[in-house]
mmCIF file of C-alpha atoms in Angstrom:
data_model
loop_
_atom_site.group_PDB
_atom_site.id
_atom_site.type_symbol
_atom_site.label_atom_id
_atom_site.label_comp_id
_atom_site.label_asym_id
_atom_site.label_seq_id
_atom_site.Cartn_x
_atom_site.Cartn_y
_atom_site.Cartn_z
ATOM 1 C CA ASN V 1 0.000 0.000 0.000
ATOM 2 C CA ALA V 2 1.990 2.992 -1.279
ATOM 3 C CA GLY V 3 -0.548 5.726 -0.400
ATOM 4 C CA VAL V 4 0.006 8.773 -2.620
ATOM 5 C CA THR V 5 2.909 8.717 -5.050
ATOM 6 C CA GLN V 6 4.267 11.590 -7.124
ATOM 7 C CA THR V 7 6.712 11.703 -10.010
ATOM 8 C CA PRO V 8 9.171 13.166 -10.552
ATOM 9 C CA LYS V 9 10.695 14.090 -7.167
ATOM 10 C CA PHE V 10 12.844 16.847 -8.660
ATOM 11 C CA GLN V 11 12.705 18.739 -11.955
ATOM 12 C CA VAL V 12 14.508 21.687 -13.514
ATOM 13 C CA LEU V 13 12.867 23.428 -16.472
ATOM 14 C CA LYS V 14 13.731 26.375 -18.648
ATOM 15 C CA THR V 15 11.236 29.187 -19.055
ATOM 16 C CA GLY V 16 8.662 28.245 -21.678
ATOM 17 C CA GLN V 17 9.096 24.491 -21.393
ATOM 18 C CA SER V 18 6.142 22.294 -20.558
ATOM 19 C CA MET V 19 5.820 19.334 -18.254
ATOM 20 C CA THR V 20 3.302 17.152 -16.465
ATOM 21 C CA LEU V 21 3.479 16.205 -12.802
ATOM 22 C CA GLN V 22 2.009 12.809 -12.105
ATOM 23 C CA CYS V 23 0.094 11.731 -9.011
ATOM 24 C CA ALA V 24 -1.503 8.409 -8.145
ATOM 25 C CA GLN V 25 -3.233 7.030 -5.056
ATOM 26 C CA ASP V 26 -4.126 3.473 -4.152
ATOM 27 C CA MET V 27 -6.568 4.181 -1.313
ATOM 28 C CA ASN V 28 -9.689 4.267 -3.501
ATOM 29 C CA HIS V 29 -10.254 7.920 -2.594
ATOM 30 C CA ASN V 30 -12.732 10.037 -4.524
ATOM 31 C CA SER V 31 -11.152 13.458 -3.975
ATOM 32 C CA MET V 32 -7.727 14.541 -5.140
ATOM 33 C CA TYR V 33 -5.872 17.855 -4.837
ATOM 34 C CA TRP V 34 -2.865 19.755 -6.122
ATOM 35 C CA TYR V 35 -1.126 22.325 -3.914
ATOM 36 C CA ARG V 36 1.969 24.430 -4.257
ATOM 37 C CA GLN V 37 4.082 25.512 -1.315
ATOM 38 C CA ASP V 38 6.358 28.532 -1.331
ATOM 39 C CA PRO V 39 8.420 29.833 1.607
ATOM 40 C CA GLY V 40 6.234 31.797 4.013
ATOM 41 C CA MET V 41 3.098 31.148 1.973
ATOM 42 C CA GLY V 42 1.924 27.806 3.260
ATOM 43 C CA LEU V 43 0.143 25.458 0.869
ATOM 44 C CA ARG V 44 -2.019 27.060 -1.778
ATOM 45 C CA LEU V 45 -4.674 25.058 -3.581
ATOM 46 C CA ILE V 46 -4.205 24.983 -7.355
ATOM 47 C CA TYR V 47 -6.956 22.590 -8.468
ATOM 48 C CA TYR V 48 -9.005 19.841 -6.951
ATOM 49 C CA SER V 49 -11.151 16.985 -8.191
ATOM 50 C CA ALA V 50 -14.131 15.895 -6.136
ATOM 51 C CA SER V 51 -14.547 12.712 -8.134
ATOM 52 C CA GLU V 52 -13.499 11.058 -11.354
ATOM 53 C CA GLY V 53 -14.474 13.258 -14.279
ATOM 54 C CA THR V 54 -14.717 16.539 -12.361
ATOM 55 C CA THR V 55 -12.149 19.256 -11.652
ATOM 56 C CA ASP V 56 -12.427 22.695 -10.039
ATOM 57 C CA LYS V 57 -10.182 25.692 -9.635
ATOM 58 C CA GLY V 58 -8.604 26.457 -6.297
ATOM 59 C CA GLU V 59 -6.862 29.607 -5.091
ATOM 60 C CA VAL V 60 -4.088 29.852 -7.713
ATOM 61 C CA PRO V 61 -5.088 28.022 -10.938
ATOM 62 C CA ASN V 62 -3.542 30.382 -13.507
ATOM 63 C CA GLY V 63 -0.803 28.780 -15.571
ATOM 64 C CA TYR V 64 -1.879 25.216 -14.777
ATOM 65 C CA ASN V 65 -4.161 22.569 -16.184
ATOM 66 C CA VAL V 66 -5.234 19.284 -14.628
ATOM 67 C CA SER V 67 -6.584 15.948 -15.763
ATOM 68 C CA ARG V 68 -8.379 13.410 -13.614
ATOM 69 C CA LEU V 69 -7.432 10.462 -15.760
ATOM 70 C CA ASN V 70 -9.279 7.898 -13.642
ATOM 71 C CA LYS V 71 -10.064 7.409 -9.984
ATOM 72 C CA ARG V 72 -6.408 6.750 -9.129
ATOM 73 C CA GLU V 73 -4.589 9.411 -11.134
ATOM 74 C CA PHE V 74 -4.633 13.205 -11.133
ATOM 75 C CA SER V 75 -2.024 15.028 -13.208
ATOM 76 C CA LEU V 76 -0.936 18.676 -13.217
ATOM 77 C CA ARG V 77 0.375 20.271 -16.400
ATOM 78 C CA LEU V 78 2.441 23.401 -16.859
ATOM 79 C CA GLU V 79 2.059 24.408 -20.507
ATOM 80 C CA SER V 80 4.670 27.173 -20.531
ATOM 81 C CA ALA V 81 6.688 27.236 -17.336
ATOM 82 C CA ALA V 82 7.617 30.554 -15.729
ATOM 83 C CA PRO V 83 10.117 31.290 -12.931
ATOM 84 C CA SER V 84 7.150 32.219 -10.699
ATOM 85 C CA GLN V 85 6.133 28.554 -10.824
ATOM 86 C CA THR V 86 9.286 27.488 -9.000
ATOM 87 C CA SER V 87 7.856 25.752 -5.971
ATOM 88 C CA VAL V 88 7.232 22.471 -4.193
ATOM 89 C CA TYR V 89 4.117 20.758 -5.511
ATOM 90 C CA PHE V 90 2.106 18.387 -3.341
ATOM 91 C CA CYS V 91 -0.647 16.065 -4.443
ATOM 92 C CA ALA V 92 -3.186 14.815 -1.906
ATOM 93 C CA SER V 93 -6.191 12.526 -1.783
ATOM 94 C CA ARG V 94 -9.104 12.105 0.605
ATOM 95 C CA GLY V 95 -11.962 9.727 1.151
ATOM 96 C CA THR V 96 -15.613 10.710 1.501
ATOM 97 C CA GLY V 97 -16.733 12.424 4.715
ATOM 98 C CA ASP V 98 -16.223 15.873 6.226
ATOM 99 C CA TYR V 99 -13.538 14.799 8.649
ATOM 100 C CA ASN V 100 -11.678 12.387 6.437
ATOM 101 C CA GLU V 101 -7.952 12.992 6.470
ATOM 102 C CA GLN V 102 -6.078 14.280 3.441
ATOM 103 C CA PHE V 103 -3.067 12.116 2.640
ATOM 104 C CA PHE V 104 -0.166 13.782 0.864
ATOM 105 C CA GLY V 105 2.459 12.580 -1.529
ATOM 106 C CA PRO V 106 6.147 13.351 -0.899
ATOM 107 C CA GLY V 107 6.147 16.378 -3.211
ATOM 108 C CA THR V 108 7.855 17.459 -6.430
ATOM 109 C CA ARG V 109 10.520 20.146 -6.184
ATOM 110 C CA LEU V 110 10.337 22.178 -9.387
ATOM 111 C CA THR V 111 12.791 24.888 -10.427
ATOM 112 C CA VAL V 112 12.128 27.042 -13.490
ATOM 113 C CA LEU V 113 15.164 28.939 -14.758
ATOM 114 C CA ARG S 1 -7.509 39.012 2.982
ATOM 115 C CA LYS S 2 -6.383 35.385 3.119
ATOM 116 C CA GLU S 3 -9.055 32.785 3.794
ATOM 117 C CA VAL S 4 -7.087 31.245 6.652
ATOM 118 C CA GLU S 5 -4.686 33.286 8.768
ATOM 119 C CA GLN S 6 -2.343 32.072 11.478
ATOM 120 C CA ASP S 7 -0.072 33.578 14.093
ATOM 121 C CA PRO S 8 3.204 34.582 12.537
ATOM 122 C CA GLY S 9 6.129 32.532 13.869
ATOM 123 C CA PRO S 10 8.515 31.383 14.828
ATOM 124 C CA PHE S 11 7.754 30.382 18.404
ATOM 125 C CA ASN S 12 10.849 29.501 20.412
ATOM 126 C CA VAL S 13 10.052 27.691 23.660
ATOM 127 C CA PRO S 14 11.955 25.564 26.178
ATOM 128 C CA GLU S 15 11.144 21.913 26.719
ATOM 129 C CA GLY S 16 8.214 21.491 29.069
ATOM 130 C CA ALA S 17 6.578 24.790 28.119
ATOM 131 C CA THR S 18 2.971 25.253 27.077
ATOM 132 C CA VAL S 19 2.446 26.968 23.748
ATOM 133 C CA ALA S 20 -0.721 28.085 21.971
ATOM 134 C CA PHE S 21 -1.344 28.727 18.278
ATOM 135 C CA ASN S 22 -4.289 30.663 16.885
ATOM 136 C CA CYS S 23 -5.971 30.666 13.522
ATOM 137 C CA THR S 24 -8.856 32.645 12.012
ATOM 138 C CA TYR S 25 -10.868 31.846 8.907
ATOM 139 C CA SER S 26 -13.022 34.082 6.750
ATOM 140 C CA ASN S 27 -15.559 31.718 5.185
ATOM 141 C CA SER S 28 -18.493 31.398 7.556
ATOM 142 C CA ALA S 29 -19.719 28.382 5.555
ATOM 143 C CA SER S 30 -16.651 26.356 6.569
ATOM 144 C CA GLN S 31 -17.632 22.969 7.910
ATOM 145 C CA SER S 32 -14.583 21.066 9.099
ATOM 146 C CA PHE S 33 -11.320 22.049 10.682
ATOM 147 C CA PHE S 34 -7.933 20.463 11.270
ATOM 148 C CA TRP S 35 -4.409 20.955 12.471
ATOM 149 C CA TYR S 36 -1.644 19.424 10.353
ATOM 150 C CA ARG S 37 2.006 19.118 11.207
ATOM 151 C CA GLN S 38 4.785 19.529 8.655
ATOM 152 C CA ASP S 39 8.409 18.639 9.287
ATOM 153 C CA CYS S 40 11.148 20.329 7.286
ATOM 154 C CA ARG S 41 11.036 19.346 3.602
ATOM 155 C CA LYS S 42 8.374 16.720 4.244
ATOM 156 C CA GLU S 43 4.712 16.435 3.374
ATOM 157 C CA PRO S 44 2.039 17.639 5.835
ATOM 158 C CA LYS S 45 0.425 15.021 8.076
ATOM 159 C CA LEU S 46 -2.754 15.209 10.091
ATOM 160 C CA LEU S 47 -2.203 16.096 13.749
ATOM 161 C CA MET S 48 -5.832 16.270 14.809
ATOM 162 C CA SER S 49 -9.290 17.248 13.692
ATOM 163 C CA VAL S 50 -11.042 20.092 15.516
ATOM 164 C CA TYR S 51 -14.604 19.506 16.649
ATOM 165 C CA SER S 52 -17.170 22.045 17.826
ATOM 166 C CA SER S 53 -17.030 20.831 21.416
ATOM 167 C CA GLY S 54 -13.246 20.967 21.515
ATOM 168 C CA ASN S 55 -11.095 17.870 21.701
ATOM 169 C CA GLU S 56 -7.924 16.588 23.247
ATOM 170 C CA ASP S 57 -5.308 14.081 22.154
ATOM 171 C CA GLY S 58 -2.662 13.524 24.806
ATOM 172 C CA ARG S 59 -0.710 16.763 25.201
ATOM 173 C CA PHE S 60 -2.630 18.483 22.389
ATOM 174 C CA THR S 61 -5.925 20.341 22.789
ATOM 175 C CA ALA S 62 -7.867 21.937 19.940
ATOM 176 C CA GLN S 63 -10.716 24.436 20.258
ATOM 177 C CA LEU S 64 -13.164 25.847 17.730
ATOM 178 C CA ASN S 65 -15.209 29.023 18.082
ATOM 179 C CA ARG S 66 -17.595 29.227 15.142
ATOM 180 C CA ALA S 67 -19.068 32.569 16.181
ATOM 181 C CA SER S 68 -15.642 34.230 16.098
ATOM 182 C CA GLN S 69 -14.368 31.990 13.274
ATOM 183 C CA TYR S 70 -11.364 31.077 15.351
ATOM 184 C CA ILE S 71 -9.416 27.846 15.936
ATOM 185 C CA SER S 72 -6.697 27.194 18.458
ATOM 186 C CA LEU S 73 -4.140 24.518 19.283
ATOM 187 C CA LEU S 74 -2.565 24.149 22.708
ATOM 188 C CA ILE S 75 0.532 22.011 23.240
ATOM 189 C CA ARG S 76 1.398 21.160 26.835
ATOM 190 C CA ASP S 77 4.738 19.868 28.116
ATOM 191 C CA SER S 78 6.507 20.592 24.815
ATOM 192 C CA LYS S 79 9.034 18.033 23.579
ATOM 193 C CA LEU S 80 12.004 18.532 21.280
ATOM 194 C CA SER S 81 10.169 16.327 18.804
ATOM 195 C CA ASP S 82 7.306 18.854 18.644
ATOM 196 C CA SER S 83 9.545 21.197 16.631
ATOM 197 C CA ALA S 84 7.779 21.560 13.292
ATOM 198 C CA THR S 85 5.438 23.826 11.368
ATOM 199 C CA TYR S 86 1.785 23.654 12.396
ATOM 200 C CA LEU S 87 -0.784 24.273 9.694
ATOM 201 C CA CYS S 88 -4.373 25.323 10.303
ATOM 202 C CA VAL S 89 -6.734 23.785 7.735
ATOM 203 C CA VAL S 90 -10.317 24.676 6.886
ATOM 204 C CA ARG S 91 -12.701 22.856 4.564
ATOM 205 C CA ASP S 92 -15.957 24.156 3.130
ATOM 206 C CA GLY S 93 -19.088 22.037 2.917
ATOM 207 C CA GLY S 94 -17.779 20.469 -0.281
ATOM 208 C CA PHE S 95 -14.241 19.558 -1.177
ATOM 209 C CA LYS S 96 -12.291 22.787 -1.174
ATOM 210 C CA THR S 97 -9.597 22.608 1.506
ATOM 211 C CA ILE S 98 -7.533 25.662 2.393
ATOM 212 C CA PHE S 99 -4.322 25.724 4.434
ATOM 213 C CA GLY S 100 -2.972 28.560 6.515
ATOM 214 C CA ALA S 101 0.612 29.705 5.998
ATOM 215 C CA GLY S 102 1.737 27.782 9.084
ATOM 216 C CA THR S 103 3.384 28.621 12.372
ATOM 217 C CA ARG S 104 6.900 27.438 13.000
ATOM 218 C CA LEU S 105 7.689 26.002 16.442
ATOM 219 C CA PHE S 106 11.168 25.458 17.826
ATOM 220 C CA VAL S 107 11.443 23.606 21.132
ATOM 221 C CA LYS S 108 14.873 23.866 22.714
ATOM 222 C CA ALA S 109 16.526 21.819 25.450
#
């Protein structure tokens, strides 16, 4: 039981390049989330998916797209990376119920030069 | 104004001290509340949920005041291992979950 996995762990991009961050969970959770974390800013919600086939914008969606490929997988795409997108990206999943815990992946450390 | 605001850190306390963190939220429709703990360069992990009646888990006590839109976390008898960043988390009635910026705690011997 791996929980939430993310790939890659580290990535360096040049401005304008594109890439997709992958996330998968094996806990049969309906909800999945993408956050970014910058120093002093805490985690900011980029997008979330309440269930397979649905996605919604969070606090900071500009510059990102997401795909809920199936119940297990939720990917985050940067179409044209910018230095302002240098951050640590966390994926999370959660089961149904108000007080269900969010489980996080180990994060992807992205640097855009 | 941010949706979830926390005490600015860092808090530096000696072992054995009692320390309290506060958090306010702006969305009155918020339904569920949590404290998460994050160690340096690691992912956040749930510390405890916060219920309307208040709840306790060992040395940790959480309180919720819906009227004032305020959440607190009290840590008694601080241990070196409590050094971490504590994140206040608020969820609306659906799926949107918002984190505060976090409060850094350093417990020293």
